Short mmCIF file of C-alpha atoms in Angstrom, two decimals:
data_model
loop_
_atom_site.label_atom_id
_atom_site.label_comp_id
_atom_site.label_asym_id
_atom_site.label_seq_id
_atom_site.Cartn_x
_atom_site.Cartn_y
_atom_site.Cartn_z
CA MET A 1 -4.96 -7.07 -16.43
CA THR A 2 -6.32 -9.15 -19.51
CA PRO A 3 -6.75 -13.10 -19.51
CA LYS A 4 -3.72 -13.26 -22.11
CA LYS A 5 -1.25 -11.24 -19.99
CA GLN A 6 -2.64 -12.69 -17.45
CA LYS A 7 -1.93 -16.38 -18.65
CA ALA A 8 1.61 -15.47 -20.07
CA SER A 9 2.20 -14.12 -16.12
CA LYS A 10 1.90 -17.34 -14.86
CA GLN A 11 3.68 -19.26 -17.50
CA THR A 12 6.03 -16.79 -16.68
CA LYS A 13 6.36 -17.54 -12.99
CA LEU A 14 6.31 -21.62 -13.88
CA LYS A 15 9.33 -20.93 -16.01
CA ILE A 16 10.86 -19.35 -13.50
CA LEU A 17 9.55 -21.71 -10.71
CA TYR A 18 11.23 -24.77 -12.66
CA ARG A 19 14.25 -23.32 -13.65
CA ARG A 20 14.34 -22.57 -9.96
CA ARG A 21 13.53 -26.51 -8.91
CA THR A 22 16.28 -27.97 -11.23
CA ASN A 23 18.93 -25.63 -9.31
CA ILE A 24 17.84 -27.30 -6.13
CA PHE A 25 17.91 -30.71 -7.80
CA GLY A 26 21.47 -30.19 -9.15
CA SER A 27 23.39 -28.40 -5.75
CA ALA A 28 22.23 -31.50 -3.98
CA LYS A 29 23.37 -33.08 -6.82
CA LEU A 30 26.89 -31.54 -6.02
CA ILE A 31 26.37 -32.67 -1.95
CA LYS A 32 26.01 -36.34 -3.27
CA THR A 33 29.47 -35.70 -4.79
CA PHE A 34 31.07 -35.17 -1.74
CA ASP A 35 29.05 -37.62 0.05
CA ASP A 36 30.53 -39.99 -2.19
CA GLU A 37 34.58 -38.74 -2.78
CA PHE A 38 34.14 -38.13 0.62
CA ASP A 39 37.57 -37.09 2.13
CA PRO A 40 37.53 -37.60 6.10
CA THR A 41 40.47 -34.19 5.83
CA LYS A 42 37.16 -32.30 5.82
CA LEU A 43 35.16 -33.69 7.92
CA ALA A 44 34.34 -29.86 9.15
CA LYS A 45 33.00 -29.29 6.46
CA VAL A 46 30.20 -31.99 6.58
CA VAL A 47 28.36 -30.12 9.43
CA ILE A 48 28.33 -27.09 6.40
CA ARG A 49 26.51 -29.73 3.74
CA ILE A 50 23.58 -30.52 5.96
CA GLN A 51 22.90 -27.28 6.84
CA ARG A 52 23.05 -26.48 2.94
CA LEU A 53 20.57 -29.80 2.76
CA ASP A 54 17.96 -28.52 5.19
CA ALA A 55 17.57 -25.32 3.48
CA LEU A 56 17.89 -26.66 0.34
CA TRP A 57 14.92 -28.70 1.56
CA ARG A 58 12.94 -26.11 2.49
CA GLU A 59 13.10 -24.04 -0.89
CA PHE A 60 12.34 -27.08 -2.24
CA GLU A 61 9.30 -27.09 -0.31
CA GLU A 62 8.42 -23.81 -1.16
CA THR A 63 8.84 -23.70 -4.85
CA GLN A 64 7.05 -27.05 -5.50
CA ASP A 65 3.74 -25.30 -3.34
CA GLU A 66 3.92 -22.32 -5.63
CA ILE A 67 4.36 -24.58 -8.46
CA GLU A 68 1.25 -26.22 -7.59
CA VAL A 69 -1.00 -23.98 -6.82
CA LEU A 70 -0.02 -21.94 -10.27
CA GLU A 71 -0.80 -25.71 -12.23
CA ASP A 72 -3.25 -26.50 -10.09
CA ASN A 73 -2.94 -30.03 -9.32
CA GLU A 74 -1.40 -31.75 -6.44
CA GLU A 75 -1.06 -35.79 -7.24
CA ASP A 76 0.25 -34.97 -10.80
CA PHE A 77 4.11 -33.70 -8.36
CA ALA A 78 4.00 -36.79 -5.97
CA GLU A 79 6.30 -38.56 -8.17
CA GLU A 80 9.10 -34.80 -7.16
CA ARG A 81 8.40 -34.46 -4.25
CA GLN A 82 9.28 -38.29 -3.46
CA ASP A 83 12.70 -38.25 -5.60
CA PHE A 84 13.70 -34.60 -3.49
CA GLN A 85 12.29 -36.78 0.20
CA ALA A 86 14.26 -39.54 -1.53
CA ILE A 87 18.14 -38.09 -1.85
CA TYR A 88 17.55 -34.89 1.29
CA TYR A 89 16.94 -38.60 4.13
CA GLU A 90 19.27 -40.72 1.98
CA LEU A 91 21.80 -37.76 2.23
CA LYS A 92 20.91 -36.72 5.10
CA ALA A 93 21.91 -39.74 7.30
CA SER A 94 25.20 -40.57 5.18
CA LEU A 95 26.60 -36.90 5.88
CA GLN A 96 26.02 -37.66 9.77
CA SER A 97 26.64 -40.76 10.58
CA LYS A 98 30.34 -39.05 9.47
CA ILE A 99 30.42 -37.87 12.10
CA PRO A 100 32.15 -38.45 14.95
CA VAL A 101 29.43 -39.67 17.81
CA GLN A 102 31.31 -37.43 20.61
CA THR A 103 31.22 -34.46 18.50
CA VAL A 104 26.92 -34.94 17.84
CA PRO A 105 25.32 -32.33 20.77
CA PRO A 106 23.15 -33.86 23.02
CA VAL A 107 19.00 -34.14 21.92
CA PRO A 108 17.16 -32.02 24.43
CA PRO A 109 13.59 -34.23 26.28
CA PRO A 110 10.71 -32.43 24.24
CA ALA A 111 8.75 -30.15 26.17
CA PRO A 112 5.52 -30.87 27.52
CA ALA A 113 2.40 -30.34 25.60
CA GLN A 114 1.31 -26.45 26.63
CA PRO A 115 -2.34 -25.18 26.53
CA LEU A 116 -3.41 -23.81 22.77
CA SER A 117 -1.99 -19.93 23.95
CA SER A 118 1.24 -20.58 23.67
CA VAL A 119 1.82 -23.60 21.63
CA VAL A 120 -0.22 -24.75 19.42
CA PRO A 121 -1.51 -28.71 20.36
CA ILE A 122 0.09 -31.76 18.26
CA SER A 123 -1.30 -35.40 18.06
CA PRO A 124 -0.81 -37.32 20.82
CA SER A 125 1.60 -39.26 19.29
CA VAL A 126 4.35 -36.23 18.99
CA ARG A 127 5.17 -34.16 20.47
CA LEU A 128 7.29 -31.17 19.75
CA PRO A 129 9.60 -28.23 21.48
CA GLU A 130 7.04 -24.97 22.02
CA ILE A 131 7.29 -22.30 19.44
CA LYS A 132 7.39 -19.55 19.14
CA LEU A 133 5.87 -17.08 16.75
CA LYS A 134 5.55 -13.47 16.82
CA GLU A 135 2.49 -12.74 15.94
CA PHE A 136 1.19 -11.66 12.64
CA SER A 137 -1.46 -9.07 11.46
CA GLY A 138 -1.39 -8.00 8.86
CA ASN A 139 0.83 -4.97 9.07
CA LEU A 140 2.76 -5.11 6.08
CA ASP A 141 6.07 -4.40 7.27
CA ASP A 142 6.11 -7.19 9.46
CA TRP A 143 5.12 -9.88 6.47
CA VAL A 144 8.60 -10.63 5.68
CA SER A 145 10.48 -11.14 8.77
CA PHE A 146 7.06 -13.54 9.79
CA ARG A 147 6.75 -15.08 6.26
CA ASP A 148 10.40 -15.99 6.85
CA LEU A 149 10.43 -17.42 10.46
CA TYR A 150 7.55 -19.15 9.71
CA ILE A 151 9.12 -20.69 6.71
CA SER A 152 11.81 -21.64 9.19
CA LEU A 153 10.17 -23.36 11.85
CA ILE A 154 7.23 -24.57 10.79
CA HIS A 155 6.11 -24.46 7.38
CA SER A 156 9.64 -26.44 6.53
CA SER A 157 9.29 -28.59 8.93
CA VAL A 158 9.47 -32.27 8.24
CA GLN A 159 8.28 -33.21 11.02
CA LEU A 160 5.05 -31.86 11.04
CA THR A 161 1.78 -32.91 9.65
CA ALA A 162 0.14 -30.28 7.30
CA VAL A 163 -2.86 -30.23 10.06
CA GLN A 164 -0.26 -29.87 12.53
CA LYS A 165 1.51 -26.72 10.03
CA MET A 166 -2.51 -25.19 9.62
CA HIS A 167 -2.56 -25.42 13.62
CA TYR A 168 0.06 -23.41 13.94
CA LEU A 169 -0.54 -20.62 11.03
CA ARG A 170 -3.87 -20.13 12.89
CA ALA A 171 -2.88 -19.83 16.38
CA ALA A 172 0.23 -17.40 14.40
CA LEU A 173 -1.81 -15.04 13.29
CA SER A 174 -4.53 -12.46 14.36
CA GLY A 175 -6.71 -8.63 12.96
CA GLU A 176 -6.68 -8.31 9.55
CA ALA A 177 -3.95 -11.87 8.85
CA ALA A 178 -6.54 -13.87 10.90
CA ARG A 179 -9.60 -12.53 8.43
CA VAL A 180 -8.17 -13.58 5.61
CA ILE A 181 -8.41 -17.74 6.40
CA SER A 182 -11.34 -17.74 8.63
CA SER A 183 -13.08 -19.59 6.62
CA LEU A 184 -11.02 -22.52 6.09
CA GLU A 185 -11.65 -25.55 8.12
CA ILE A 186 -8.28 -26.88 9.30
CA SER A 187 -7.68 -29.70 7.26
CA ALA A 188 -4.58 -31.07 5.61
CA ASN A 189 -5.85 -30.21 2.13
CA ASN A 190 -6.88 -26.43 3.27
CA TYR A 191 -3.16 -25.71 4.48
CA LEU A 192 -1.70 -25.17 1.74
CA VAL A 193 -4.71 -23.03 0.32
CA ALA A 194 -4.88 -21.08 3.71
CA TRP A 195 -0.55 -20.34 3.35
CA ASN A 196 -1.41 -19.30 -1.06
CA LEU A 197 -3.79 -16.98 0.37
CA LEU A 198 -1.72 -15.23 3.03
CA LYS A 199 1.32 -14.79 0.78
CA GLU A 200 -1.56 -13.99 -2.28
CA ARG A 201 -2.75 -10.92 0.07
CA PHE A 202 0.50 -9.86 1.72
CA GLU A 203 3.43 -10.97 -0.45
CA ASN A 204 2.70 -8.08 -2.30
CA THR A 205 7.10 -7.25 -3.81
CA THR A 206 6.10 -3.66 -5.68
CA LEU A 207 4.22 -2.58 -2.58
CA LEU A 208 6.51 -4.12 0.46
CA VAL A 209 9.70 -2.22 -1.94
CA LYS A 210 7.82 1.54 -2.79
CA ARG A 211 6.75 1.30 1.34
CA HIS A 212 10.51 0.27 2.45
CA VAL A 213 12.12 2.90 0.16
CA SER A 214 9.56 5.91 1.03
CA ALA A 215 10.30 5.08 4.58
CA LEU A 216 14.38 5.78 3.74
CA LEU A 217 13.33 9.45 2.54
CA LYS A 218 11.10 10.02 5.33
CA ILE A 219 13.78 9.22 8.02
CA PRO A 220 13.65 12.37 10.04
CA SER A 221 17.14 14.59 10.41
CA LEU A 222 18.99 14.35 14.11
CA LYS A 223 18.63 17.87 15.77
CA LYS A 224 21.79 17.25 17.87
CA GLU A 225 24.37 15.30 18.45
CA SER A 226 23.61 11.86 20.79
CA ALA A 227 25.08 8.43 21.04
CA GLN A 228 21.44 6.55 21.37
CA GLY A 229 19.85 9.01 18.73
CA LEU A 230 22.73 8.01 16.29
CA ALA A 231 21.94 4.68 18.04
CA ASP A 232 18.23 5.00 16.63
CA LEU A 233 19.29 6.23 13.12
CA ALA A 234 21.63 3.61 12.09
CA ASP A 235 19.79 0.68 13.46
CA GLU A 236 16.12 1.95 11.84
CA PHE A 237 17.86 3.22 8.54
CA ASP A 238 19.76 -0.35 8.13
CA ARG A 239 16.54 -2.29 9.48
CA HIS A 240 14.57 -1.45 6.02
CA VAL A 241 17.90 -1.93 4.29
CA GLN A 242 17.51 -5.36 5.21
CA LEU A 243 14.32 -6.06 4.19
CA LEU A 244 14.71 -4.98 1.00
CA ASN A 245 17.77 -6.81 0.40
CA LYS A 246 15.46 -10.09 0.85
CA LEU A 247 12.69 -8.33 -1.23
CA GLU A 248 15.08 -7.73 -4.59
CA ASP A 249 18.77 -8.10 -5.37
CA SER A 250 20.47 -4.69 -3.98
CA GLU A 251 22.00 -3.89 -7.19
CA ASN A 252 18.01 -3.04 -7.60
CA HIS A 253 18.18 -0.94 -4.51
CA TRP A 254 19.19 2.58 -6.68
CA ASN A 255 16.39 1.62 -9.03
CA ALA A 256 14.26 1.94 -6.49
CA PHE A 257 14.74 5.33 -4.39
CA LEU A 258 15.00 7.10 -8.06
CA VAL A 259 11.49 5.73 -8.66
CA GLU A 260 10.41 6.45 -5.25
CA ARG A 261 11.83 9.59 -5.71
CA LEU A 262 11.11 11.00 -8.98
CA SER A 263 6.94 9.39 -8.19
CA GLN A 264 6.92 11.69 -4.78
CA CYS A 265 7.31 14.88 -7.30
CA LEU A 266 4.45 13.99 -10.01
CA ASP A 267 1.31 16.18 -9.45
CA SER A 268 -1.61 13.92 -8.16
CA VAL A 269 -3.65 13.30 -10.89
CA THR A 270 -0.50 11.66 -13.17
CA LEU A 271 0.83 10.18 -9.64
CA ARG A 272 -2.24 8.23 -9.58
CA GLU A 273 -2.21 6.93 -13.72
CA TRP A 274 1.24 6.15 -12.87
CA GLU A 275 -0.02 3.58 -9.94
CA THR A 276 -2.94 2.82 -11.89
CA HIS A 277 -0.32 1.44 -14.97
CA VAL A 278 1.95 -0.08 -12.42
CA SER A 279 -1.40 -2.29 -10.44
CA ALA A 280 -0.94 -4.01 -13.63
CA GLY A 281 2.69 -5.30 -13.66
CA ASP A 282 3.46 -8.65 -11.42
CA LYS A 283 7.07 -6.30 -11.03
CA TYR A 284 8.74 -3.63 -9.15
CA PRO A 285 8.91 -0.96 -12.48
CA ASN A 286 11.91 0.80 -13.91
CA TYR A 287 13.04 4.33 -13.20
CA ARG A 288 13.40 4.45 -17.45
CA GLU A 289 9.67 3.16 -17.14
CA LEU A 290 8.49 5.99 -15.04
CA LEU A 291 10.81 8.42 -17.30
CA GLU A 292 9.26 7.36 -20.31
CA PHE A 293 5.69 7.03 -18.44
CA ILE A 294 6.09 10.72 -17.65
CA HIS A 295 7.27 11.91 -21.66
CA ARG A 296 4.24 10.37 -22.60
CA ARG A 297 1.64 11.85 -19.91
CA SER A 298 3.50 15.28 -21.25
CA ARG A 299 2.53 14.77 -25.41
CA ILE A 300 -0.80 13.68 -24.55
CA VAL A 301 -1.60 16.42 -22.05
CA GLN A 302 -0.04 19.06 -24.75
CA THR A 303 -2.01 17.33 -27.46
CA LEU A 304 -5.15 17.31 -25.29
CA LYS A 305 -4.37 21.65 -25.20
CA LEU A 306 -4.23 22.26 -28.86
CA SER A 307 -7.29 20.14 -29.08
CA GLN A 308 -9.54 22.07 -27.23
CA SER A 309 -7.93 25.28 -27.68
CA ALA A 310 -8.75 24.14 -31.42
CA ASN A 311 -12.40 23.56 -30.80
CA THR A 312 -12.75 27.64 -28.99
CA GLN A 313 -11.10 28.75 -32.02
CA PHE A 314 -13.82 27.37 -34.68
CA GLU A 315 -16.36 27.43 -32.29
CA VAL A 316 -19.62 29.34 -34.14
CA LYS A 317 -20.82 31.62 -31.96
CA HIS A 318 -24.07 32.42 -31.85
CA PRO A 319 -24.82 36.56 -30.87
CA LYS A 320 -26.88 37.22 -27.76
CA PRO A 321 -30.18 38.81 -28.57
CA ARG A 322 -30.50 42.96 -27.99
CA SER A 323 -33.80 44.50 -27.09
CA VAL A 324 -34.63 46.59 -29.47
CA VAL A 325 -35.69 50.54 -28.68
CA ALA A 326 -38.19 51.69 -31.71
CA HIS A 327 -37.67 55.34 -31.40
CA VAL A 328 -41.20 57.09 -33.37
CA ALA A 329 -40.75 60.03 -35.08
CA SER A 330 -43.23 62.05 -37.05
CA ASP A 331 -40.81 62.75 -40.05
CA ASN A 332 -39.86 59.44 -41.01
CA VAL A 333 -43.46 56.42 -40.08
CA THR A 334 -45.71 56.15 -42.02
CA GLN A 335 -49.31 57.57 -41.57
CA CYS A 336 -52.16 55.40 -41.32
CA VAL A 337 -54.77 56.09 -44.59
CA ASN A 338 -57.67 55.41 -42.28
CA CYS A 339 -56.43 57.95 -39.12
CA LYS A 340 -53.67 60.09 -40.49
CA HIS A 341 -51.77 58.10 -37.09
CA ALA A 342 -48.29 57.90 -36.72
CA HIS A 343 -48.83 54.03 -36.71
CA PHE A 344 -49.62 51.09 -40.06
CA LEU A 345 -52.89 50.75 -41.36
CA PHE A 346 -53.22 47.38 -39.63
CA GLN A 347 -52.76 48.35 -36.42
CA CYS A 348 -55.19 51.18 -36.83
CA ASP A 349 -57.99 50.06 -33.83
CA GLN A 350 -60.13 52.08 -36.13
CA PHE A 351 -60.03 50.48 -39.08
CA ARG A 352 -60.40 46.87 -37.37
CA SER A 353 -63.34 47.79 -36.64
CA LEU A 354 -64.87 48.06 -39.32
CA SER A 355 -66.64 45.17 -40.60
CA PRO A 356 -64.78 43.66 -44.04
CA GLN A 357 -67.66 46.19 -46.52
CA GLN A 358 -66.35 49.22 -45.07
CA ARG A 359 -62.93 48.38 -45.02
CA SER A 360 -63.14 47.99 -48.68
CA LYS A 361 -64.36 51.28 -49.10
CA SER A 362 -62.24 53.37 -47.43
#
């Protein structure tokens, strides 16, 4: 991708992120309106608003992280974080105060500290319950589920410091994924760097969509009826569909299916050109885009074929040298004027043996 296209792509992403952040603030204001105009008859909706507020907090943190990475300046955005934190804490405290005390479930005592193998140690002043994460080794098929769970439990937590999050992140990785951030020291400043390195390496939406659609197409048919086989088929198929739903809007699934199916029909040379073309973009290709690419490729191949044919037609052909066989006949070959034999004078050995004076007299 050229620097100009990279800059345009960056600006487009930032525009989307800024709009998303504005929408988050707007949603928080709606919850504040609910709080300001609270009607005791709508007590049941308080818990729902609290859950929504927590979800907005997680979404804000993720969006703000992406903005700061693209803008490459965290200090300029401290005010935005403080503003949303103030809204979050004030609203949550106000909403929770509206819930009768007897309806608030008791908070369980914190679990004792565990060794690093099961839970990452936190500073002595903070004791957190054990948080178990499924280990991520770098398998792309596991990225979405790992990412969502990690964001929910660790990344969006307001109780954890950046250093603590870095500890949890390190402990949750293995194999290729662990190697991506292995050179980074555990520090507050390195946490966002590490998290965004992982997202940059594994959050390839185009490739993930392609893999899941391809997997759907490759699920084998059942050879015979069986309860377990039917259940496994439904579970496997729906697993890929659910992951696709997280990667893109469901209305785009048909597009992804058509693109994948048609691309499987291409020859190896054209498929390689198509994959090269797709890798230059940052979004999953459109079915019409693939059709246009194939037609364009067809015209190029046809033009090259005509050009090669024209070059062959007008190529200058040089005749192959042929061996010349001299058939000597006494009735049509000039006789030597010196010795009267059948050869030219300059071929006559007798004549060449004469001195210049003798040659002039002969």
